[in-house]
Short mmCIF file of C-alpha atoms in Angstrom, two decimals:
data_model
loop_
_atom_site.label_atom_id
_atom_site.label_comp_id
_atom_site.label_asym_id
_atom_site.label_seq_id
_atom_site.Cartn_x
_atom_site.Cartn_y
_atom_site.Cartn_z
CA UNK A 55 129.64 105.68 95.03
CA UNK A 56 127.14 104.52 92.47
CA UNK A 57 126.18 106.95 89.71
CA UNK A 58 122.97 106.32 87.81
CA UNK A 59 122.17 108.26 84.66
CA UNK A 60 118.79 108.28 83.00
CA UNK A 61 117.81 109.22 79.43
CA UNK A 62 115.88 110.91 77.99
CA UNK A 63 114.69 113.47 80.53
CA UNK A 64 111.34 113.91 78.83
CA UNK A 65 109.47 111.55 76.55
CA UNK A 66 106.20 112.16 74.74
CA UNK A 67 104.41 109.28 73.06
CA UNK A 68 101.10 108.80 71.36
CA UNK A 69 98.61 106.65 73.18
CA UNK A 70 99.06 103.04 72.14
CA UNK A 71 102.72 103.45 71.19
CA UNK A 72 105.65 102.10 73.19
CA UNK A 73 107.93 104.04 75.51
CA UNK A 74 111.50 103.11 76.38
CA UNK A 75 113.62 104.69 79.09
CA UNK A 76 117.27 103.77 79.48
CA UNK A 77 119.52 104.00 82.52
CA UNK A 78 123.23 103.42 82.91
CA UNK A 79 125.08 102.70 86.12
CA UNK A 80 128.71 102.93 87.10
CA UNK A 81 129.31 100.34 89.82
CA UNK A 82 129.68 96.83 88.42
CA UNK A 83 128.90 95.46 91.90
CA UNK A 84 125.33 96.77 91.72
CA UNK A 85 122.94 93.85 91.50
CA UNK A 86 119.43 95.20 92.03
CA UNK A 87 117.64 97.58 89.67
CA UNK A 88 114.12 98.80 90.48
CA UNK A 89 111.91 101.21 88.56
CA UNK A 90 109.56 103.61 90.28
CA UNK A 91 106.61 105.61 88.99
CA UNK A 92 105.83 108.90 90.71
CA UNK A 93 102.61 110.73 90.07
CA UNK A 94 102.15 114.33 91.05
CA UNK A 95 101.84 114.73 94.82
CA UNK A 96 102.56 111.10 95.57
CA UNK A 97 105.47 109.00 96.73
CA UNK A 98 107.37 106.74 94.32
CA UNK A 99 105.59 103.48 93.51
CA UNK A 100 107.61 100.38 92.67
CA UNK A 101 106.44 99.08 89.29
CA UNK A 102 109.05 96.48 88.36
CA UNK A 103 112.53 95.41 89.34
CA UNK A 104 115.27 93.12 88.11
CA UNK A 105 118.24 91.44 89.71
CA UNK A 106 121.56 90.82 88.09
CA UNK A 107 121.03 87.10 87.67
CA UNK A 108 118.41 87.62 84.94
CA UNK A 109 118.40 89.58 81.71
CA UNK A 110 114.73 90.40 81.32
CA UNK A 111 111.55 90.53 83.35
CA UNK A 112 108.02 91.25 82.20
CA UNK A 113 104.80 92.16 83.98
CA UNK A 114 101.86 92.73 81.63
CA UNK A 115 102.61 95.92 79.64
CA UNK A 116 105.85 96.64 81.48
CA UNK A 117 109.22 94.99 80.97
CA UNK A 118 112.75 95.64 82.13
CA UNK A 119 115.94 94.48 80.42
CA UNK A 120 119.41 94.39 81.90
CA UNK A 121 122.77 94.35 80.13
CA UNK A 122 125.43 93.77 82.78
CA UNK A 123 128.30 93.98 80.35
CA UNK A 124 127.30 97.42 79.16
CA UNK A 125 125.97 98.38 82.60
CA UNK A 126 122.62 99.57 81.43
CA UNK A 127 119.01 98.65 81.99
CA UNK A 128 115.84 99.80 80.30
CA UNK A 129 112.14 100.14 81.05
CA UNK A 130 109.74 99.26 78.26
CA UNK A 131 106.07 100.24 78.39
CA UNK A 132 103.91 98.88 75.59
CA UNK A 133 100.43 100.00 74.52
CA UNK A 134 100.79 103.20 76.53
CA UNK A 135 97.73 104.73 78.14
CA UNK A 136 97.13 108.24 79.51
CA UNK A 137 97.43 106.91 83.06
CA UNK A 138 101.01 105.95 82.28
CA UNK A 139 101.85 109.67 82.28
CA UNK A 140 104.16 110.24 85.26
CA UNK A 141 107.79 110.63 86.26
CA UNK A 142 109.73 107.38 86.14
CA UNK A 143 112.87 106.84 88.20
CA UNK A 144 115.42 104.08 87.81
CA UNK A 145 117.65 103.09 90.70
CA UNK A 146 120.47 100.73 91.58
CA UNK A 147 121.81 99.13 94.72
CA UNK A 148 124.17 96.33 95.72
CA UNK A 149 124.45 93.71 98.36
CA UNK A 150 120.73 93.62 99.15
CA UNK A 151 121.04 96.63 101.42
CA UNK A 152 118.38 98.68 99.64
CA UNK A 153 120.49 101.85 99.75
CA UNK A 154 119.26 103.05 96.40
CA UNK A 155 121.02 105.43 94.04
CA UNK A 156 118.43 107.07 91.78
CA UNK A 157 118.56 108.46 88.29
CA UNK A 158 117.28 111.99 87.69
CA UNK A 159 113.89 110.84 86.48
CA UNK A 160 112.06 110.84 83.19
CA UNK A 161 108.82 112.69 82.55
CA UNK A 162 106.64 110.51 80.33
CA UNK A 163 103.67 112.17 78.66
CA UNK A 164 101.16 109.97 76.86
CA UNK A 165 99.19 111.99 74.35
CA UNK A 166 95.61 110.78 73.89
CA UNK B 15 104.00 95.28 100.44
CA UNK B 16 104.13 97.26 103.68
CA UNK B 17 101.79 100.18 104.31
CA UNK B 18 103.81 103.26 105.21
CA UNK B 19 102.28 106.32 106.81
CA UNK B 20 104.09 109.62 107.10
CA UNK B 21 103.07 112.57 109.22
CA UNK B 22 102.68 115.39 108.53
CA UNK B 23 101.89 115.15 104.81
CA UNK B 24 102.91 118.77 104.37
CA UNK B 25 103.96 121.76 106.44
CA UNK B 26 105.05 125.35 106.08
CA UNK B 27 107.68 126.32 108.64
CA UNK B 28 109.57 129.43 109.64
CA UNK B 29 113.30 129.50 109.08
CA UNK B 30 115.31 128.68 112.17
CA UNK B 31 112.74 126.25 113.51
CA UNK B 32 112.74 122.43 113.46
CA UNK B 33 110.24 119.90 112.17
CA UNK B 34 109.97 116.24 113.12
CA UNK B 35 108.54 113.86 110.54
CA UNK B 36 107.13 110.52 111.59
CA UNK B 37 107.14 107.26 109.64
CA UNK B 38 104.94 104.39 110.78
CA UNK B 39 104.90 100.97 109.12
CA UNK B 40 102.15 98.39 109.52
CA UNK B 41 104.62 95.52 109.94
CA UNK B 42 108.10 94.99 111.30
CA UNK B 43 110.79 95.81 108.78
CA UNK B 44 114.50 95.30 108.84
CA UNK B 45 115.55 98.45 107.07
CA UNK B 46 114.21 101.99 107.13
CA UNK B 47 115.64 104.86 105.17
CA UNK B 48 115.08 108.57 104.78
CA UNK B 49 115.37 110.28 101.39
CA UNK B 50 115.14 113.88 100.27
CA UNK B 51 113.61 114.97 96.96
CA UNK B 52 114.27 118.60 96.17
CA UNK B 53 111.76 120.35 93.88
CA UNK B 54 111.75 118.76 90.43
CA UNK B 55 114.74 116.62 91.32
CA UNK B 56 115.58 113.01 92.00
CA UNK B 57 115.75 111.23 95.34
CA UNK B 58 118.85 111.43 97.50
CA UNK B 59 119.46 109.10 100.42
CA UNK B 60 119.93 110.97 103.69
CA UNK B 61 120.52 108.10 106.09
CA UNK B 62 119.72 104.56 107.15
CA UNK B 63 117.70 104.45 110.36
CA UNK B 64 119.12 101.68 112.54
CA UNK B 65 116.98 100.15 115.21
CA UNK B 66 118.57 100.59 118.62
CA UNK B 67 121.64 102.46 117.42
CA UNK B 68 122.68 105.68 115.75
CA UNK B 69 121.64 106.26 112.15
CA UNK B 70 124.15 105.87 109.32
CA UNK B 71 124.41 109.09 107.33
CA UNK B 72 125.36 109.52 103.68
CA UNK B 73 128.00 111.94 102.55
CA UNK B 74 126.77 115.51 102.85
CA UNK B 75 124.28 114.81 105.63
CA UNK B 76 125.03 115.14 109.35
CA UNK B 77 123.30 114.13 112.53
CA UNK B 78 123.12 117.65 113.94
CA UNK B 79 121.06 118.79 110.97
CA UNK B 80 118.99 115.61 110.47
CA UNK B 81 118.70 113.71 113.76
CA UNK B 82 116.95 110.37 113.32
CA UNK B 83 115.35 108.04 115.80
CA UNK B 84 114.26 104.44 115.39
CA UNK B 85 112.96 103.08 118.66
CA UNK B 86 111.50 99.87 117.17
CA UNK B 87 111.05 97.92 113.94
CA UNK B 88 107.91 99.79 112.84
CA UNK B 89 108.62 103.46 113.56
CA UNK B 90 111.17 106.16 112.81
CA UNK B 91 111.42 109.93 112.95
CA UNK B 92 113.48 112.42 110.99
CA UNK B 93 114.00 115.93 112.34
CA UNK B 94 115.00 118.77 110.06
CA UNK B 95 116.78 121.21 112.37
CA UNK B 96 117.39 124.94 112.16
CA UNK B 97 115.61 125.07 108.83
CA UNK B 98 116.44 127.39 105.96
CA UNK B 99 114.62 127.84 102.62
CA UNK B 100 117.14 125.41 101.06
CA UNK B 101 115.59 122.64 103.17
CA UNK B 102 112.33 122.98 101.27
CA UNK B 103 111.88 119.49 99.82
CA UNK B 104 109.85 116.35 99.94
CA UNK B 105 111.14 114.01 102.64
CA UNK B 106 110.39 110.34 102.06
CA UNK B 107 110.52 107.33 104.32
CA UNK B 108 111.41 104.00 102.70
CA UNK B 109 111.32 100.49 104.08
CA UNK B 110 112.62 97.14 102.96
CA UNK B 111 114.63 94.11 103.93
CA UNK B 112 117.80 92.51 102.70
CA UNK B 113 117.20 91.27 99.17
CA UNK B 114 113.61 92.51 99.16
CA UNK B 115 111.89 95.42 97.49
CA UNK B 116 112.03 98.96 98.87
CA UNK B 117 108.73 100.79 99.30
CA UNK B 118 108.09 104.46 99.93
CA UNK B 119 105.68 106.49 101.95
CA UNK B 120 103.71 109.30 100.35
CA UNK B 121 106.22 111.88 101.51
CA UNK B 122 106.21 115.04 103.61
CA UNK B 123 106.21 118.25 101.62
CA UNK B 124 108.14 120.86 103.55
CA UNK B 125 108.23 124.53 102.67
CA UNK B 126 110.49 126.82 104.69
CA UNK B 127 109.71 130.52 104.58
#
């Protein structure tokens, strides 16, 4: 099955700086790559996603890039704010079936 | 996005007992899934809840331990049977459709003592 790896496991950034989280996947048939933000005591919240027919997608301070050849995709958060502090999960699925394989998560800490 | 409600939000249960978790969605959805998130860990798919038929389980998960019902397109239940402390986790309901986003409920935090 699909194997998704996520790096780094913990990331600390100064407020206002950028944060980048990278994920790799193993199954070249995967075609859907969402990112979730999970705050303490809450369920995962979808923040952005990308499909394999595009290379980049942006939504305000958040962007995702996809490199199908290298089988990796990255989350970029610019102008980080304290409320960006959370655990971020990447995931992958194929065939539109929404059976998601998740990475291990990345704890992002934004230092005021 | 769909509004997903899970009940209970948390519970503490004795080992050997069973707990049924409910997932209610405010609109009809094609796909419903159950995930497990062990403490400090990532999410692992347990099964796909199929409306009107038996659930489809992922490797490592079996129906006797995690029976699932899905009587209609807005509701599903997951039962954690004969619980042991290793079953202490967050159990999450997820919904979505083919080629659409997947959304999660707030989770059920289960502690088995």
